[in-house]
Short mmCIF file of C-alpha atoms and ligand atoms in Angstrom, two decimals:
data_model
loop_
_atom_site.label_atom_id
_atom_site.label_comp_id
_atom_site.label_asym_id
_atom_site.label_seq_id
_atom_site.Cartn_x
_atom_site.Cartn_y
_atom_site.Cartn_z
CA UNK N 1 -66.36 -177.80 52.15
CA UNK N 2 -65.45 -181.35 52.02
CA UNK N 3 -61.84 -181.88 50.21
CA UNK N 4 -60.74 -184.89 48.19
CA UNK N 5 -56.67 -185.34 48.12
CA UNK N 6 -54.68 -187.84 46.24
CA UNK N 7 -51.12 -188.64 47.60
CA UNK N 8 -49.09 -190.32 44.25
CA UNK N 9 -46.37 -191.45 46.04
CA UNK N 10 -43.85 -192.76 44.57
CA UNK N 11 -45.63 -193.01 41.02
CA UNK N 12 -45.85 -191.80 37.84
CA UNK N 13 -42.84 -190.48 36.08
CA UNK N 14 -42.66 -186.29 34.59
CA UNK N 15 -44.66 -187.84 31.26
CA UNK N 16 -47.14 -190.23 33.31
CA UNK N 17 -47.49 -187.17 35.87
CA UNK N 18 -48.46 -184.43 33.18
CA UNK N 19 -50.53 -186.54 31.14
CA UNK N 20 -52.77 -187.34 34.21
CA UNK N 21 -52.39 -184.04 35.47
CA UNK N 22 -54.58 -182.83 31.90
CA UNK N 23 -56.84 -185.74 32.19
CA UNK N 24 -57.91 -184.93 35.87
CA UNK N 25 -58.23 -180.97 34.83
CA UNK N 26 -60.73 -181.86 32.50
CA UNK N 27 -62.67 -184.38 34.39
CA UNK N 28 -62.88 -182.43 37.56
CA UNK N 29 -63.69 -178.73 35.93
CA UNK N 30 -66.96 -178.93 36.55
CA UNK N 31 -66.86 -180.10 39.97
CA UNK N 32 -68.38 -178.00 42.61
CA UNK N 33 -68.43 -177.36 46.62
CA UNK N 34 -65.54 -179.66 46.96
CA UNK N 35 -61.68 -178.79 47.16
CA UNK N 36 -59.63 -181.38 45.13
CA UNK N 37 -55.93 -181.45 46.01
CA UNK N 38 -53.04 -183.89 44.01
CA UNK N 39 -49.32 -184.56 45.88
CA UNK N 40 -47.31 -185.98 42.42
CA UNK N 41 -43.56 -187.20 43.43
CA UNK N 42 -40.85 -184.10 44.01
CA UNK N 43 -39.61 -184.54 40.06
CA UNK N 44 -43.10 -183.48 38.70
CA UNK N 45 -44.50 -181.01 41.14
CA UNK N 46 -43.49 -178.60 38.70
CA UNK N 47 -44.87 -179.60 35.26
CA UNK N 48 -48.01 -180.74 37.11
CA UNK N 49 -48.47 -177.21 38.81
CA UNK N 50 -48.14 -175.29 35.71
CA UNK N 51 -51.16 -177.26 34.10
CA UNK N 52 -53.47 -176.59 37.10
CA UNK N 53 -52.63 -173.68 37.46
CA UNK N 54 -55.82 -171.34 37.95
CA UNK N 55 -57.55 -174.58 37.71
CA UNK N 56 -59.99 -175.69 40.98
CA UNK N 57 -57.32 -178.54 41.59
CA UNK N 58 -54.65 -177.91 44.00
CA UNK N 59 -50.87 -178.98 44.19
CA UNK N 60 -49.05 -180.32 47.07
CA UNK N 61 -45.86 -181.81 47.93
CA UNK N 62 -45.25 -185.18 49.58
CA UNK N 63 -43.07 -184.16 52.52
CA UNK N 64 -40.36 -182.02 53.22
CA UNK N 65 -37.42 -180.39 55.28
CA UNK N 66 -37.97 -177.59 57.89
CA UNK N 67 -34.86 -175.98 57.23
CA UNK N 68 -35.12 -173.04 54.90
CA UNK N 69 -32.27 -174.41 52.61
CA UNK N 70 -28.77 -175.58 53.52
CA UNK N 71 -26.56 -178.96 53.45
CA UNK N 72 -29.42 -181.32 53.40
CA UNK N 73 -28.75 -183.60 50.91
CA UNK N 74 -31.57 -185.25 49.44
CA UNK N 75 -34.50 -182.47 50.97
CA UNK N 76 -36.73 -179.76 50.03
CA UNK N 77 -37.73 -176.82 51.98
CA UNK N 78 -41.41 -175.43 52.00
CA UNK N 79 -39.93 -172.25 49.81
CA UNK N 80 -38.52 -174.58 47.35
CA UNK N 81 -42.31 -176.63 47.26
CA UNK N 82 -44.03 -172.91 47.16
CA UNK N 83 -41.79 -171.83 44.43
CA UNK N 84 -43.24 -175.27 42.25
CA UNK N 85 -46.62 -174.22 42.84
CA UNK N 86 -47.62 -176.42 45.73
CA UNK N 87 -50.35 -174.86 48.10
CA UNK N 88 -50.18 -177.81 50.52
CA UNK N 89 -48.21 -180.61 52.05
CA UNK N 90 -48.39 -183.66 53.31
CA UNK N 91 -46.04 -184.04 56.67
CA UNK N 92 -45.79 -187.27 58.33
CA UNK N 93 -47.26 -190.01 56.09
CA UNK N 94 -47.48 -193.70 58.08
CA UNK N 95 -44.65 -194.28 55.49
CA UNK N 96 -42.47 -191.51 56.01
CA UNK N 97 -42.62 -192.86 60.09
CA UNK N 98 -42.70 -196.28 58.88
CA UNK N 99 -39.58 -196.33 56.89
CA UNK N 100 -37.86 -192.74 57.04
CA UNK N 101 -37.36 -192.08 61.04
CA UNK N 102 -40.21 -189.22 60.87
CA UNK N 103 -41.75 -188.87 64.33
CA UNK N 104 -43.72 -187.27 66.23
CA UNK N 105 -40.82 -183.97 67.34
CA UNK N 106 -39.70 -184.10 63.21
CA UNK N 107 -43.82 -184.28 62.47
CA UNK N 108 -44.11 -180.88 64.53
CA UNK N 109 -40.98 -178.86 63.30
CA UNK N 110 -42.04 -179.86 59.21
CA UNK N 111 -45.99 -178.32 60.46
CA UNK N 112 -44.22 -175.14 62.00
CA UNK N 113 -42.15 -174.73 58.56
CA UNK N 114 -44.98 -175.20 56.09
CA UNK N 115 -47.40 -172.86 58.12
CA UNK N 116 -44.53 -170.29 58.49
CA UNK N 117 -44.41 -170.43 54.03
CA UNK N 118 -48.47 -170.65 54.18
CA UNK N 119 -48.39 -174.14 53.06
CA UNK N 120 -51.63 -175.83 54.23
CA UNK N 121 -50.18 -179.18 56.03
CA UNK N 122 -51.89 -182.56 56.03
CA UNK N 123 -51.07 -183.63 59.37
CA UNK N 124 -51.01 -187.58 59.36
CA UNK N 125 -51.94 -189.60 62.25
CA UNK N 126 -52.91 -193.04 62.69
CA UNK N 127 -52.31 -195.80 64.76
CA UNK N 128 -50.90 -198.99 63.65
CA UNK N 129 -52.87 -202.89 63.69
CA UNK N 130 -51.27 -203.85 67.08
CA UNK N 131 -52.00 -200.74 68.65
CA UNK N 132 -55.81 -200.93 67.68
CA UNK N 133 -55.81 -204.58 68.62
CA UNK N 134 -54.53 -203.56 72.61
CA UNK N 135 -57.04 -200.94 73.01
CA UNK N 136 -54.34 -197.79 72.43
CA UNK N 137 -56.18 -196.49 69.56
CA UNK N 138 -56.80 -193.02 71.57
CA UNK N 139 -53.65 -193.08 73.31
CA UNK N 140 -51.91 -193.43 70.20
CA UNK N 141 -53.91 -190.62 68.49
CA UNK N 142 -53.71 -188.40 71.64
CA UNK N 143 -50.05 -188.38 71.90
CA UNK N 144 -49.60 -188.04 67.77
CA UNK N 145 -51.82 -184.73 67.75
CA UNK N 146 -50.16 -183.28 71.48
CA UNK N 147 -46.59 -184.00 70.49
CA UNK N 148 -47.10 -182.92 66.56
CA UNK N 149 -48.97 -179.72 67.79
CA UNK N 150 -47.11 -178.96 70.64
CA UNK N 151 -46.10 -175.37 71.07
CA UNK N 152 -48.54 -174.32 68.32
CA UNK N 153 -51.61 -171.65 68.82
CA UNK N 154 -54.36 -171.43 66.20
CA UNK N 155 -56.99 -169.14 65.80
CA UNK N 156 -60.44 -170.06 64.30
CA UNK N 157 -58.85 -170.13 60.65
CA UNK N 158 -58.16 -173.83 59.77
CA UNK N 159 -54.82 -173.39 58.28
CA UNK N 160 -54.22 -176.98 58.61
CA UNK N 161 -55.76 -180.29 57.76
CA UNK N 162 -55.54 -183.73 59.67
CA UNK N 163 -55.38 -187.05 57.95
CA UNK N 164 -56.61 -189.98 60.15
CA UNK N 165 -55.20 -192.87 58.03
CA UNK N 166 -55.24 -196.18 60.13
CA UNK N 167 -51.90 -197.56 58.97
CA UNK N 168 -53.63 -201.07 58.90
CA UNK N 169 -55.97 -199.78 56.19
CA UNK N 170 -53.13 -198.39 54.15
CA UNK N 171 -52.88 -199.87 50.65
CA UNK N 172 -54.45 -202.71 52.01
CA UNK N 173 -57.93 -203.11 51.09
CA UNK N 174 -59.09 -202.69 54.47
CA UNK N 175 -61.03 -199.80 54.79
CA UNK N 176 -61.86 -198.83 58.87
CA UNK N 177 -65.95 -199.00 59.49
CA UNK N 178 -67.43 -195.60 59.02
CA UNK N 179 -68.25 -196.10 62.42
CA UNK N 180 -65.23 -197.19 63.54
CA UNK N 181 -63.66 -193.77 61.42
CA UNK N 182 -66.50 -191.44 62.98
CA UNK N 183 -65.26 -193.02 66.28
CA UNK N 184 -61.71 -191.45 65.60
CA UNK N 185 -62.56 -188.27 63.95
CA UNK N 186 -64.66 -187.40 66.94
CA UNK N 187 -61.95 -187.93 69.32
CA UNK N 188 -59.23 -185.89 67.38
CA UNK N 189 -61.80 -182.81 66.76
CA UNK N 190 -62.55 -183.20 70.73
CA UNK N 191 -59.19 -182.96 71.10
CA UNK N 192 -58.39 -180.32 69.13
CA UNK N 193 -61.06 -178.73 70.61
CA UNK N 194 -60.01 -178.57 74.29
CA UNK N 195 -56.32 -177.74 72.66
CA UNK N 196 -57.12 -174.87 70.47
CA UNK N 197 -60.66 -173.98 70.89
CA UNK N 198 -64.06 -174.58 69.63
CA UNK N 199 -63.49 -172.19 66.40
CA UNK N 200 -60.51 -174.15 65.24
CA UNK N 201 -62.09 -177.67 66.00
CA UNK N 202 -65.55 -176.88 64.11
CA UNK N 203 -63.58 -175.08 60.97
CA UNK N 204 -60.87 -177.84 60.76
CA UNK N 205 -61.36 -180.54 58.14
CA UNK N 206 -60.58 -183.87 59.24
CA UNK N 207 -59.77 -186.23 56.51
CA UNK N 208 -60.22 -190.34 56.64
CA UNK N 209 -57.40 -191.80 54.92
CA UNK N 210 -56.95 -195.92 54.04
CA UNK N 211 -57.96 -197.84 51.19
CA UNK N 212 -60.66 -195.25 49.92
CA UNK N 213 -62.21 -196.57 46.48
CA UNK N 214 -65.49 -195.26 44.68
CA UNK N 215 -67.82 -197.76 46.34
CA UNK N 216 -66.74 -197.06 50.04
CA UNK N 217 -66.41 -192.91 50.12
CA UNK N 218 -70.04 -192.20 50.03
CA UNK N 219 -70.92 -193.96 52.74
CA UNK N 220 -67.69 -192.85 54.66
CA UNK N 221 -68.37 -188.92 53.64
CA UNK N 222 -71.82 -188.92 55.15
CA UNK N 223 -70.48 -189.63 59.06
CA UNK N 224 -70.50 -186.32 60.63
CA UNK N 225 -66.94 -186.05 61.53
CA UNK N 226 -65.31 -187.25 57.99
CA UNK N 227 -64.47 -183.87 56.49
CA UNK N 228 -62.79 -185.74 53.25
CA UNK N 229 -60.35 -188.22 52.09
CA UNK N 230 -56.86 -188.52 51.41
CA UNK N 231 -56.36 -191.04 49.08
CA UNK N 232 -53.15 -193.44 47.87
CA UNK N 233 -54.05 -196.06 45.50
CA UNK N 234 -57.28 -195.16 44.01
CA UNK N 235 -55.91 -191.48 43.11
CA UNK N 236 -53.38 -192.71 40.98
CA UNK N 237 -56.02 -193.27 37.63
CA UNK N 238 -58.06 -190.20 37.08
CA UNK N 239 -61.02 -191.81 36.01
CA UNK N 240 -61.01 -193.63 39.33
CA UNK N 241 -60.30 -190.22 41.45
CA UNK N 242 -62.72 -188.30 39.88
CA UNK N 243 -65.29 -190.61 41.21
CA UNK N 244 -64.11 -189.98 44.06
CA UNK N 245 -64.39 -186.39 43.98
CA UNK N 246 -68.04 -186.50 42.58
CA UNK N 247 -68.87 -188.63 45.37
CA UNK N 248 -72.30 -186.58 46.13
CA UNK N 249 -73.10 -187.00 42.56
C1 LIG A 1 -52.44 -193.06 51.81
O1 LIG A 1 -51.33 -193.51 51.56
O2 LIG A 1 -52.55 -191.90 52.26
C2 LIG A 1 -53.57 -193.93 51.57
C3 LIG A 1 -54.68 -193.66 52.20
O3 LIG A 1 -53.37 -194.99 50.72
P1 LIG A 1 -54.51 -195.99 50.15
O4 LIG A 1 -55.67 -195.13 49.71
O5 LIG A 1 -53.83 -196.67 48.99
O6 LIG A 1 -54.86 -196.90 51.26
#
């Protein structure tokens, strides 16, 4: 089943949160053979999980620490997102690597933590403008998933989602080809494929992330490998994400 995420960010306060939360209930309710998920920002995980609660819209958290609790100033363990109602995460964001130090060993210890709590993770990868430019796209890729799986062993149940997100077509209006993200997508499930097995690589979902708006995702979600979208910008007004989520429609 194809899946349609929105990652907030760093928007929307507890009010702007809950208010969009009831808006996106409504709009999405009768939306079918698709999984919808929303990350809101640590402060409203809460309030927003308590209105979509039981509803076919699905809370996760932005990031998190893969210590159980402790000094950690600042962090929050997969218990602590499980106890707000979150069913999923998102670990290693191109900003989180970008600006917070995550890499590839941190990307790989936050997975093993959420799928110990049963969180679903969103596994980011994506390689940066420079890197596509020099030909390292695959390189770049390979290493991510390797390095951010390593030590892992999954059966044919797709516990986990990947996020191909381009970091050159993050926030910035430049969506990657659908060829270009088919291109990608095949690679990674190939990859996951001779890592894992042919059960995990045909049942896991594969999601194109980077600058994915209501005009683009149709033609993206019909390329074989695109499993879904995980979406910045154009989640944050509900009218705008439900589009997104009716994209068949
Ligand atoms: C993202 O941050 O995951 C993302 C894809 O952002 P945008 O849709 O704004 O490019």
């Amino acid at each position: 089943m194809p899946l349609i995420a929105g990652n907030w960010k760093m928007h929307k306060t507890g009010s702007q949160a809950v208010e969009a939360a009831h808006e996106l209930k409504s709009r999405i309710a009768s939306a079918q053979n698709v999984e919808v998920m929303v990350a809101p920002t640590f402060t409203a995980l809460f309030q927003v999980a308590q209105i979509l609660k039981g509803s076919n819209i699905a809370v996760g958290g932005q990031n998190l620490h893969w210590e159980h609790q402790g000094a950690y100033t600042g962090e929050i363990s997969a218990e602590m997102l499980t106890d707000a109602g979150c069913s999923h995460v998102i670990i290693g964001h191109s900003e989180r690597r970008q600006y917070f130090g995550e890499t590839d060993e941190t990307v790989n210890k936050k997975i093993k933590a959420a799928l110990n709590s049963h969180l679903i993770p969103f596994f980011c990868i994506g390689e940066s403008e420079s890197e596509r430019e020099s030909g390292n796209t695959f390189s770049v890729l390979d290493k991510q998933v390797r390095d951010g799986l390593n030590g892992f062993t999954f059966d044919g149940q797709a516990n986990l989602v990947v996020a191909y997100e381009p970091v050159w077509a993050i926030g910035t209006g430049k969506t990657a080809s659908r060829e270009q993200a088919q291109e990608a997508h095949q690679f990674i499930r190939g990859l996951l494929e001779n890592l894992f097995g042919k059960a995990f690589a045909s049942a896991v979902r594969i999601l194109y992330g980077g600058s994915v708006k209501p005009d683009n995702v149709k033609a993206l979600m019909e390329m074989p490998d695109v499993d879904g979208a995980l979406v910045g910008g154009a989640s944050l007004d509900p009218e705008t994400f439900s589009k997104l989520v009716f994209f068949d429609n």
